[in-house]
Amino acid sequence: MSQFLDVAIETAREAGAILRHEFDRPKEISYKGEVDIVTESDRRSEALIVARLREHFPDHAIVAEEGGGGGVGAKCCWHVDPLDGTTNFAHAYPCFAVSIGLAEEGQPVAGVVFNPVSDEMFTAARGEGAYLNGKRIHVSPIETLAQSLVATGFPTHQRKRSANMNYYWEFTLRSHGVRRDGSAALDLCSVACGRFDAFWEFGLNSWDTAAGILLVQEAGGKVTDMNGEPYRLGGPQTLATNGRIHGEMQEVAAIAGRAAKGS
Ligand code: IPD
Ligand code: CA
Ligand code: CA
């Protein structure tokens, strides 16, 4: 596994350097949807990552957000978000990352999330623990939602009447607060290192989560859908917690789900 992780780390650092350099410059923005932004930096970062992965692992498939991947059907597949947090990046809000995850038959086995502004490299390999800049990390020891800081995100493609507003409301009433930082990959890393006690979101893609969910699991946390069913890469719901408040998160999610249906 270390060969995969070493290449992913080196590649994320290289792609991160592109993003860090371009962060201070004027951005060329175009729109994939009503508010779904893409910049030239997303594309440049992706081109570099895909080239490096192809060079090292020509037999592996690559699913990359901006469409640069290929090789469907291979046992090993890289899930690449070349810039997670594009809206933040475009607005000069320094919260974004490169996320590179490797899955074997659909199960994440290695993952790297790199924040080039804070210079934080989150890494994990299946069965080998989770690390931040080489130091072992663990989820928080918090036991109740009432003492928790939690996080969520809202997909750019489904703005109107998002059911997540109900979840946001219910979790805000029952916790220390709900953060919406704009990078799902970093949100997951924050659960892994204990900054957040839980994170949930609807409609994430495999490139947003492949690395981050492995980080949470390897840091001792739990990842399922909102009903506690096993998490499926690219599935419609993601609930990642420190494990201890997972049941409570599910209970409140059920309340919010009923409220969303009634509204
Ligand atoms: C987005 C971010 C955001 C989440 C959105 C994602 P992008 O990814 O992770 O936090 O709420 O659902 O699409 O578009 O910046 O790569
Ligand atoms: Ca993303
Ligand atoms: Ca992206």
PDB file of C-alpha atoms and ligand atoms in Angstrom:
ATOM      1  CA  MET A   1       0.000   0.000   0.000  1.00  0.00           C
ATOM      2  CA  SER A   2       2.867   2.374   0.756  1.00  0.00           C
ATOM      3  CA  GLN A   3       3.754   2.717  -2.942  1.00  0.00           C
ATOM      4  CA  PHE A   4       0.196   3.939  -3.683  1.00  0.00           C
ATOM      5  CA  LEU A   5       0.229   6.304  -0.751  1.00  0.00           C
ATOM      6  CA  ASP A   6       3.680   7.682  -1.554  1.00  0.00           C
ATOM      7  CA  VAL A   7       2.654   8.537  -5.128  1.00  0.00           C
ATOM      8  CA  ALA A   8      -0.644  10.061  -3.940  1.00  0.00           C
ATOM      9  CA  ILE A   9       1.169  12.213  -1.358  1.00  0.00           C
ATOM     10  CA  GLU A  10       3.782  13.452  -3.814  1.00  0.00           C
ATOM     11  CA  THR A  11       1.086  14.152  -6.433  1.00  0.00           C
ATOM     12  CA  ALA A  12      -1.202  15.976  -3.989  1.00  0.00           C
ATOM     13  CA  ARG A  13       1.725  18.158  -2.934  1.00  0.00           C
ATOM     14  CA  GLU A  14       2.523  19.013  -6.549  1.00  0.00           C
ATOM     15  CA  ALA A  15      -1.125  19.784  -7.402  1.00  0.00           C
ATOM     16  CA  GLY A  16      -1.456  21.749  -4.171  1.00  0.00           C
ATOM     17  CA  ALA A  17       1.514  23.914  -5.166  1.00  0.00           C
ATOM     18  CA  ILE A  18      -0.313  24.840  -8.394  1.00  0.00           C
ATOM     19  CA  LEU A  19      -3.425  25.809  -6.406  1.00  0.00           C
ATOM     20  CA  ARG A  20      -1.457  27.734  -3.776  1.00  0.00           C
ATOM     21  CA  HIS A  21       0.372  29.688  -6.478  1.00  0.00           C
ATOM     22  CA  GLU A  22      -2.815  30.480  -8.411  1.00  0.00           C
ATOM     23  CA  PHE A  23      -4.805  31.316  -5.260  1.00  0.00           C
ATOM     24  CA  ASP A  24      -3.190  34.767  -5.075  1.00  0.00           C
ATOM     25  CA  ARG A  25      -3.900  35.575  -8.729  1.00  0.00           C
ATOM     26  CA  PRO A  26      -7.073  36.677 -10.515  1.00  0.00           C
ATOM     27  CA  LYS A  27      -9.249  33.640 -11.295  1.00  0.00           C
ATOM     28  CA  GLU A  28     -10.832  32.698 -14.585  1.00  0.00           C
ATOM     29  CA  ILE A  29     -14.257  31.395 -13.613  1.00  0.00           C
ATOM     30  CA  SER A  30     -16.779  29.527 -15.732  1.00  0.00           C
ATOM     31  CA  TYR A  31     -20.084  27.914 -14.759  1.00  0.00           C
ATOM     32  CA  LYS A  32     -21.028  24.210 -14.871  1.00  0.00           C
ATOM     33  CA  GLY A  33     -24.477  25.010 -13.387  1.00  0.00           C
ATOM     34  CA  GLU A  34     -26.362  27.982 -11.907  1.00  0.00           C
ATOM     35  CA  VAL A  35     -23.797  28.417  -9.097  1.00  0.00           C
ATOM     36  CA  ASP A  36     -21.489  25.493  -9.858  1.00  0.00           C
ATOM     37  CA  ILE A  37     -18.148  27.168 -10.529  1.00  0.00           C
ATOM     38  CA  VAL A  38     -15.058  25.782 -12.208  1.00  0.00           C
ATOM     39  CA  THR A  39     -11.715  27.570 -12.647  1.00  0.00           C
ATOM     40  CA  GLU A  40      -8.691  27.014 -14.836  1.00  0.00           C
ATOM     41  CA  SER A  41      -6.910  25.917 -11.649  1.00  0.00           C
ATOM     42  CA  ASP A  42      -9.326  22.963 -11.213  1.00  0.00           C
ATOM     43  CA  ARG A  43      -8.356  21.827 -14.707  1.00  0.00           C
ATOM     44  CA  ARG A  44      -4.623  22.387 -14.312  1.00  0.00           C
ATOM     45  CA  SER A  45      -4.564  20.539 -10.999  1.00  0.00           C
ATOM     46  CA  GLU A  46      -6.545  17.640 -12.477  1.00  0.00           C
ATOM     47  CA  ALA A  47      -4.341  17.378 -15.580  1.00  0.00           C
ATOM     48  CA  LEU A  48      -1.264  17.046 -13.386  1.00  0.00           C
ATOM     49  CA  ILE A  49      -2.806  14.462 -11.045  1.00  0.00           C
ATOM     50  CA  VAL A  50      -4.177  12.311 -13.885  1.00  0.00           C
ATOM     51  CA  ALA A  51      -0.821  12.406 -15.720  1.00  0.00           C
ATOM     52  CA  ARG A  52       1.090  11.325 -12.589  1.00  0.00           C
ATOM     53  CA  LEU A  53      -1.353   8.502 -11.743  1.00  0.00           C
ATOM     54  CA  ARG A  54      -1.307   7.215 -15.342  1.00  0.00           C
ATOM     55  CA  GLU A  55       2.481   7.288 -15.379  1.00  0.00           C
ATOM     56  CA  HIS A  56       2.771   5.226 -12.172  1.00  0.00           C
ATOM     57  CA  PHE A  57      -0.317   2.998 -12.461  1.00  0.00           C
ATOM     58  CA  PRO A  58      -1.240   2.516 -16.135  1.00  0.00           C
ATOM     59  CA  ASP A  59      -3.618  -0.389 -15.292  1.00  0.00           C
ATOM     60  CA  HIS A  60      -5.703   1.583 -12.807  1.00  0.00           C
ATOM     61  CA  ALA A  61      -8.926   3.440 -13.609  1.00  0.00           C
ATOM     62  CA  ILE A  62      -9.326   7.117 -12.715  1.00  0.00           C
ATOM     63  CA  VAL A  63     -12.568   8.949 -11.942  1.00  0.00           C
ATOM     64  CA  ALA A  64     -11.790  12.669 -11.841  1.00  0.00           C
ATOM     65  CA  GLU A  65     -14.304  15.472 -11.306  1.00  0.00           C
ATOM     66  CA  GLU A  66     -13.460  17.529 -14.376  1.00  0.00           C
ATOM     67  CA  GLY A  67     -13.649  14.489 -16.668  1.00  0.00           C
ATOM     68  CA  GLY A  68      -9.942  13.851 -17.225  1.00  0.00           C
ATOM     69  CA  GLY A  69      -9.988  10.222 -16.038  1.00  0.00           C
ATOM     70  CA  GLY A  70     -10.724   6.954 -17.810  1.00  0.00           C
ATOM     71  CA  GLY A  71     -10.155   3.196 -17.769  1.00  0.00           C
ATOM     72  CA  VAL A  72     -13.522   2.037 -16.395  1.00  0.00           C
ATOM     73  CA  GLY A  73     -13.731  -1.575 -15.123  1.00  0.00           C
ATOM     74  CA  ALA A  74     -10.293  -1.892 -13.509  1.00  0.00           C
ATOM     75  CA  LYS A  75     -10.112  -3.471 -10.031  1.00  0.00           C
ATOM     76  CA  CYS A  76      -8.241  -0.423  -8.685  1.00  0.00           C
ATOM     77  CA  CYS A  77      -9.768   3.007  -9.219  1.00  0.00           C
ATOM     78  CA  TRP A  78      -8.508   6.429  -8.177  1.00  0.00           C
ATOM     79  CA  HIS A  79     -11.156   9.006  -7.221  1.00  0.00           C
ATOM     80  CA  VAL A  80      -9.764  12.491  -7.736  1.00  0.00           C
ATOM     81  CA  ASP A  81     -11.050  15.897  -6.698  1.00  0.00           C
ATOM     82  CA  PRO A  82      -8.385  18.267  -8.026  1.00  0.00           C
ATOM     83  CA  LEU A  83      -9.816  21.201  -6.054  1.00  0.00           C
ATOM     84  CA  ASP A  84     -12.396  20.538  -3.377  1.00  0.00           C
ATOM     85  CA  GLY A  85     -13.805  23.905  -2.339  1.00  0.00           C
ATOM     86  CA  THR A  86     -13.773  25.681  -5.686  1.00  0.00           C
ATOM     87  CA  THR A  87     -16.275  28.328  -4.548  1.00  0.00           C
ATOM     88  CA  ASN A  88     -14.019  29.192  -1.600  1.00  0.00           C
ATOM     89  CA  PHE A  89     -10.980  29.260  -3.880  1.00  0.00           C
ATOM     90  CA  ALA A  90     -12.719  31.556  -6.378  1.00  0.00           C
ATOM     91  CA  HIS A  91     -13.647  33.976  -3.572  1.00  0.00           C
ATOM     92  CA  ALA A  92     -10.172  33.910  -1.994  1.00  0.00           C
ATOM     93  CA  TYR A  93     -11.499  32.130   1.118  1.00  0.00           C
ATOM     94  CA  PRO A  94      -8.565  29.918   2.116  1.00  0.00           C
ATOM     95  CA  CYS A  95     -10.394  26.636   2.671  1.00  0.00           C
ATOM     96  CA  PHE A  96      -9.857  24.139  -0.122  1.00  0.00           C
ATOM     97  CA  ALA A  97      -7.921  20.952  -0.798  1.00  0.00           C
ATOM     98  CA  VAL A  98      -6.720  18.322  -3.214  1.00  0.00           C
ATOM     99  CA  SER A  99      -8.341  14.938  -2.546  1.00  0.00           C
ATOM    100  CA  ILE A 100      -7.003  11.675  -3.989  1.00  0.00           C
ATOM    101  CA  GLY A 101      -8.441   8.325  -2.936  1.00  0.00           C
ATOM    102  CA  LEU A 102      -7.771   4.790  -4.157  1.00  0.00           C
ATOM    103  CA  ALA A 103     -10.556   2.182  -4.028  1.00  0.00           C
ATOM    104  CA  GLU A 104     -10.204  -1.552  -4.628  1.00  0.00           C
ATOM    105  CA  GLU A 105     -13.454  -3.116  -5.777  1.00  0.00           C
ATOM    106  CA  GLY A 106     -15.325  -0.092  -4.456  1.00  0.00           C
ATOM    107  CA  GLN A 107     -13.645  -0.067  -1.014  1.00  0.00           C
ATOM    108  CA  PRO A 108     -11.316   2.855  -0.189  1.00  0.00           C
ATOM    109  CA  VAL A 109      -7.839   1.535   0.646  1.00  0.00           C
ATOM    110  CA  ALA A 110      -5.619   4.629   0.499  1.00  0.00           C
ATOM    111  CA  GLY A 111      -6.358   8.342   0.671  1.00  0.00           C
ATOM    112  CA  VAL A 112      -4.717  11.738   0.797  1.00  0.00           C
ATOM    113  CA  VAL A 113      -6.238  15.179   1.396  1.00  0.00           C
ATOM    114  CA  PHE A 114      -3.886  18.160   1.158  1.00  0.00           C
ATOM    115  CA  ASN A 115      -4.680  21.732   2.214  1.00  0.00           C
ATOM    116  CA  PRO A 116      -1.942  23.807   0.534  1.00  0.00           C
ATOM    117  CA  VAL A 117      -2.733  26.986   2.510  1.00  0.00           C
ATOM    118  CA  SER A 118      -2.311  25.468   5.971  1.00  0.00           C
ATOM    119  CA  ASP A 119       0.198  22.939   4.588  1.00  0.00           C
ATOM    120  CA  GLU A 120      -1.748  20.084   6.169  1.00  0.00           C
ATOM    121  CA  MET A 121      -1.350  16.647   4.600  1.00  0.00           C
ATOM    122  CA  PHE A 122      -3.923  14.093   5.794  1.00  0.00           C
ATOM    123  CA  THR A 123      -3.082  10.494   4.866  1.00  0.00           C
ATOM    124  CA  ALA A 124      -4.522   7.045   5.507  1.00  0.00           C
ATOM    125  CA  ALA A 125      -4.117   3.466   4.327  1.00  0.00           C
ATOM    126  CA  ARG A 126      -6.561   0.660   5.171  1.00  0.00           C
ATOM    127  CA  GLY A 127      -5.554  -0.986   8.452  1.00  0.00           C
ATOM    128  CA  GLU A 128      -2.625   1.376   9.006  1.00  0.00           C
ATOM    129  CA  GLY A 129      -4.186   4.370  10.771  1.00  0.00           C
ATOM    130  CA  ALA A 130      -4.757   8.010   9.841  1.00  0.00           C
ATOM    131  CA  TYR A 131      -2.132  10.747   9.972  1.00  0.00           C
ATOM    132  CA  LEU A 132      -1.788  14.532   9.778  1.00  0.00           C
ATOM    133  CA  ASN A 133       1.671  15.634   8.632  1.00  0.00           C
ATOM    134  CA  GLY A 134       3.003  12.252   9.728  1.00  0.00           C
ATOM    135  CA  LYS A 135       1.464  12.285  13.224  1.00  0.00           C
ATOM    136  CA  ARG A 136      -1.259   9.776  14.133  1.00  0.00           C
ATOM    137  CA  ILE A 137      -4.730  11.336  14.471  1.00  0.00           C
ATOM    138  CA  HIS A 138      -7.903  10.174  16.213  1.00  0.00           C
ATOM    139  CA  VAL A 139     -11.541  11.208  16.277  1.00  0.00           C
ATOM    140  CA  SER A 140     -12.800  13.214  19.262  1.00  0.00           C
ATOM    141  CA  PRO A 141     -13.807  11.616  22.588  1.00  0.00           C
ATOM    142  CA  ILE A 142     -17.058  13.690  22.781  1.00  0.00           C
ATOM    143  CA  GLU A 143     -19.996  11.561  23.983  1.00  0.00           C
ATOM    144  CA  THR A 144     -23.072  13.691  23.236  1.00  0.00           C
ATOM    145  CA  LEU A 145     -24.428  15.794  20.391  1.00  0.00           C
ATOM    146  CA  ALA A 146     -25.145  18.595  22.885  1.00  0.00           C
ATOM    147  CA  GLN A 147     -21.369  19.002  23.410  1.00  0.00           C
ATOM    148  CA  SER A 148     -20.499  18.619  19.715  1.00  0.00           C
ATOM    149  CA  LEU A 149     -19.385  20.861  16.874  1.00  0.00           C
ATOM    150  CA  VAL A 150     -20.727  19.389  13.637  1.00  0.00           C
ATOM    151  CA  ALA A 151     -20.533  20.266   9.944  1.00  0.00           C
ATOM    152  CA  THR A 152     -22.487  19.935   6.735  1.00  0.00           C
ATOM    153  CA  GLY A 153     -22.493  21.137   3.145  1.00  0.00           C
ATOM    154  CA  PHE A 154     -25.024  22.006   0.464  1.00  0.00           C
ATOM    155  CA  PRO A 155     -24.588  20.744  -3.091  1.00  0.00           C
ATOM    156  CA  THR A 156     -24.475  23.493  -5.716  1.00  0.00           C
ATOM    157  CA  HIS A 157     -26.868  21.726  -8.078  1.00  0.00           C
ATOM    158  CA  GLN A 158     -29.956  21.553  -5.805  1.00  0.00           C
ATOM    159  CA  ARG A 159     -30.357  24.923  -4.155  1.00  0.00           C
ATOM    160  CA  LYS A 160     -34.078  25.433  -4.017  1.00  0.00           C
ATOM    161  CA  ARG A 161     -36.067  23.665  -1.287  1.00  0.00           C
ATOM    162  CA  SER A 162     -33.030  21.693  -0.142  1.00  0.00           C
ATOM    163  CA  ALA A 163     -34.209  19.199   2.510  1.00  0.00           C
ATOM    164  CA  ASN A 164     -30.876  19.805   4.213  1.00  0.00           C
ATOM    165  CA  MET A 165     -32.248  23.103   5.596  1.00  0.00           C
ATOM    166  CA  ASN A 166     -34.370  20.998   7.963  1.00  0.00           C
ATOM    167  CA  TYR A 167     -31.322  19.010   9.050  1.00  0.00           C
ATOM    168  CA  TYR A 168     -29.305  22.198   9.490  1.00  0.00           C
ATOM    169  CA  TRP A 169     -32.051  23.602  11.740  1.00  0.00           C
ATOM    170  CA  GLU A 170     -32.482  20.488  13.887  1.00  0.00           C
ATOM    171  CA  PHE A 171     -28.738  19.953  14.404  1.00  0.00           C
ATOM    172  CA  THR A 172     -28.173  23.653  15.171  1.00  0.00           C
ATOM    173  CA  LEU A 173     -30.745  23.465  17.968  1.00  0.00           C
ATOM    174  CA  ARG A 174     -29.082  20.420  19.541  1.00  0.00           C
ATOM    175  CA  SER A 175     -25.306  21.063  19.267  1.00  0.00           C
ATOM    176  CA  HIS A 176     -22.632  23.696  19.911  1.00  0.00           C
ATOM    177  CA  GLY A 177     -23.114  24.668  16.268  1.00  0.00           C
ATOM    178  CA  VAL A 178     -23.116  23.581  12.646  1.00  0.00           C
ATOM    179  CA  ARG A 179     -20.264  24.725  10.395  1.00  0.00           C
ATOM    180  CA  ARG A 180     -20.494  24.972   6.594  1.00  0.00           C
ATOM    181  CA  ASP A 181     -16.911  25.318   5.447  1.00  0.00           C
ATOM    182  CA  GLY A 182     -17.335  24.496   1.740  1.00  0.00           C
ATOM    183  CA  SER A 183     -14.933  21.567   1.366  1.00  0.00           C
ATOM    184  CA  ALA A 184     -16.369  18.118   2.069  1.00  0.00           C
ATOM    185  CA  ALA A 185     -12.912  16.533   1.937  1.00  0.00           C
ATOM    186  CA  LEU A 186     -11.608  18.898   4.638  1.00  0.00           C
ATOM    187  CA  ASP A 187     -14.821  18.466   6.670  1.00  0.00           C
ATOM    188  CA  LEU A 188     -14.156  14.722   6.757  1.00  0.00           C
ATOM    189  CA  CYS A 189     -10.531  15.329   7.755  1.00  0.00           C
ATOM    190  CA  SER A 190     -11.754  17.595  10.554  1.00  0.00           C
ATOM    191  CA  VAL A 191     -13.846  14.694  11.878  1.00  0.00           C
ATOM    192  CA  ALA A 192     -10.817  12.416  11.578  1.00  0.00           C
ATOM    193  CA  CYS A 193      -8.607  14.711  13.678  1.00  0.00           C
ATOM    194  CA  GLY A 194     -11.294  15.650  16.205  1.00  0.00           C
ATOM    195  CA  ARG A 195     -11.973  19.272  15.206  1.00  0.00           C
ATOM    196  CA  PHE A 196     -15.527  18.313  14.271  1.00  0.00           C
ATOM    197  CA  ASP A 197     -17.444  15.528  16.010  1.00  0.00           C
ATOM    198  CA  ALA A 198     -19.641  14.747  12.996  1.00  0.00           C
ATOM    199  CA  PHE A 199     -20.306  15.669   9.368  1.00  0.00           C
ATOM    200  CA  TRP A 200     -23.221  14.888   7.105  1.00  0.00           C
ATOM    201  CA  GLU A 201     -24.107  15.794   3.536  1.00  0.00           C
ATOM    202  CA  PHE A 202     -26.421  14.659   0.730  1.00  0.00           C
ATOM    203  CA  GLY A 203     -25.428  14.158  -2.899  1.00  0.00           C
ATOM    204  CA  LEU A 204     -21.643  13.976  -2.600  1.00  0.00           C
ATOM    205  CA  ASN A 205     -19.631  12.270  -5.325  1.00  0.00           C
ATOM    206  CA  SER A 206     -16.990   9.566  -4.961  1.00  0.00           C
ATOM    207  CA  TRP A 207     -14.190  12.103  -5.579  1.00  0.00           C
ATOM    208  CA  ASP A 208     -15.384  14.219  -2.604  1.00  0.00           C
ATOM    209  CA  THR A 209     -15.313  11.345  -0.115  1.00  0.00           C
ATOM    210  CA  ALA A 210     -13.021   8.476  -1.215  1.00  0.00           C
ATOM    211  CA  ALA A 211     -10.021   9.783   0.736  1.00  0.00           C
ATOM    212  CA  GLY A 212     -11.914  11.488   3.578  1.00  0.00           C
ATOM    213  CA  ILE A 213     -14.070   8.557   4.649  1.00  0.00           C
ATOM    214  CA  LEU A 214     -11.020   6.306   4.921  1.00  0.00           C
ATOM    215  CA  LEU A 215      -9.381   8.976   7.091  1.00  0.00           C
ATOM    216  CA  VAL A 216     -12.407   8.984   9.421  1.00  0.00           C
ATOM    217  CA  GLN A 217     -12.514   5.172   9.621  1.00  0.00           C
ATOM    218  CA  GLU A 218      -8.781   4.848  10.203  1.00  0.00           C
ATOM    219  CA  ALA A 219      -8.969   7.552  12.891  1.00  0.00           C
ATOM    220  CA  GLY A 220     -11.482   5.407  14.791  1.00  0.00           C
ATOM    221  CA  GLY A 221     -14.707   6.992  13.507  1.00  0.00           C
ATOM    222  CA  LYS A 222     -17.781   5.613  11.786  1.00  0.00           C
ATOM    223  CA  VAL A 223     -19.190   6.293   8.303  1.00  0.00           C
ATOM    224  CA  THR A 224     -22.660   5.179   7.150  1.00  0.00           C
ATOM    225  CA  ASP A 225     -25.687   6.625   5.378  1.00  0.00           C
ATOM    226  CA  MET A 226     -28.176   8.644   7.481  1.00  0.00           C
ATOM    227  CA  ASN A 227     -29.967   5.429   8.557  1.00  0.00           C
ATOM    228  CA  GLY A 228     -26.841   3.677   9.737  1.00  0.00           C
ATOM    229  CA  GLU A 229     -26.629   1.444   6.671  1.00  0.00           C
ATOM    230  CA  PRO A 230     -23.129   0.742   5.256  1.00  0.00           C
ATOM    231  CA  TYR A 231     -21.671   3.671   3.346  1.00  0.00           C
ATOM    232  CA  ARG A 232     -21.391   3.185  -0.394  1.00  0.00           C
ATOM    233  CA  LEU A 233     -18.827   5.254  -2.333  1.00  0.00           C
ATOM    234  CA  GLY A 234     -20.799   7.811  -4.375  1.00  0.00           C
ATOM    235  CA  GLY A 235     -23.998   6.937  -2.468  1.00  0.00           C
ATOM    236  CA  PRO A 236     -26.587   9.673  -1.862  1.00  0.00           C
ATOM    237  CA  GLN A 237     -25.942  10.208   1.881  1.00  0.00           C
ATOM    238  CA  THR A 238     -22.825  10.537   3.993  1.00  0.00           C
ATOM    239  CA  LEU A 239     -22.816  10.487   7.802  1.00  0.00           C
ATOM    240  CA  ALA A 240     -19.344  10.497   9.368  1.00  0.00           C
ATOM    241  CA  THR A 241     -18.880  10.763  13.125  1.00  0.00           C
ATOM    242  CA  ASN A 242     -16.541  10.003  16.009  1.00  0.00           C
ATOM    243  CA  GLY A 243     -18.663   6.844  16.498  1.00  0.00           C
ATOM    244  CA  ARG A 244     -19.851   7.877  19.962  1.00  0.00           C
ATOM    245  CA  ILE A 245     -22.544  10.297  18.735  1.00  0.00           C
ATOM    246  CA  HIS A 246     -23.470   8.279  15.637  1.00  0.00           C
ATOM    247  CA  GLY A 247     -26.738   6.932  17.110  1.00  0.00           C
ATOM    248  CA  GLU A 248     -27.817  10.386  18.265  1.00  0.00           C
ATOM    249  CA  MET A 249     -27.011  11.859  14.831  1.00  0.00           C
ATOM    250  CA  GLN A 250     -29.228   9.178  13.244  1.00  0.00           C
ATOM    251  CA  GLU A 251     -32.084   9.935  15.653  1.00  0.00           C
ATOM    252  CA  VAL A 252     -31.991  13.662  14.907  1.00  0.00           C
ATOM    253  CA  ALA A 253     -31.646  12.944  11.184  1.00  0.00           C
ATOM    254  CA  ALA A 254     -34.860  10.908  11.379  1.00  0.00           C
ATOM    255  CA  ILE A 255     -36.648  13.869  13.029  1.00  0.00           C
ATOM    256  CA  ALA A 256     -35.304  16.242  10.355  1.00  0.00           C
ATOM    257  CA  GLY A 257     -36.262  13.813   7.590  1.00  0.00           C
ATOM    258  CA  ARG A 258     -39.853  13.707   8.842  1.00  0.00           C
ATOM    259  CA  ALA A 259     -39.931  17.520   9.063  1.00  0.00           C
ATOM    260  CA  ALA A 260     -38.570  17.797   5.509  1.00  0.00           C
ATOM    261  CA  LYS A 261     -41.314  15.493   4.192  1.00  0.00           C
ATOM    262  CA  GLY A 262     -43.996  17.485   6.017  1.00  0.00           C
ATOM    263  CA  SER A 263     -42.766  20.838   4.719  1.00  0.00           C
TER     264      SER A 263
HETATM  265  C1  IPD B   1     -18.075  20.843  -3.153  1.00  0.00           C
HETATM  266  C2  IPD B   1     -17.566  21.001  -1.741  1.00  0.00           C
HETATM  267  C3  IPD B   1     -18.672  21.466  -0.832  1.00  0.00           C
HETATM  268  C4  IPD B   1     -19.861  20.532  -0.869  1.00  0.00           C
HETATM  269  C5  IPD B   1     -20.351  20.347  -2.300  1.00  0.00           C
HETATM  270  C6  IPD B   1     -19.196  19.852  -3.187  1.00  0.00           C
HETATM  271  P1  IPD B   1     -16.315  21.265  -5.174  1.00  0.00           P
HETATM  272  O1  IPD B   1     -17.039  20.357  -3.990  1.00  0.00           O
HETATM  273  O2  IPD B   1     -17.043  19.793  -1.250  1.00  0.00           O
HETATM  274  O3  IPD B   1     -18.257  21.526   0.515  1.00  0.00           O
HETATM  275  O4  IPD B   1     -20.893  21.062  -0.080  1.00  0.00           O
HETATM  276  O5  IPD B   1     -21.389  19.382  -2.288  1.00  0.00           O
HETATM  277  O6  IPD B   1     -19.661  19.707  -4.504  1.00  0.00           O
HETATM  278  O7  IPD B   1     -17.378  21.531  -6.183  1.00  0.00           O
HETATM  279  O8  IPD B   1     -15.807  22.495  -4.524  1.00  0.00           O
HETATM  280  O9  IPD B   1     -15.270  20.327  -5.628  1.00  0.00           O
HETATM  281 CA    CA B   2     -15.699  18.400  -4.386  1.00  0.00          CA
HETATM  282 CA    CA B   3     -13.779  19.975  -7.238  1.00  0.00          CA
END
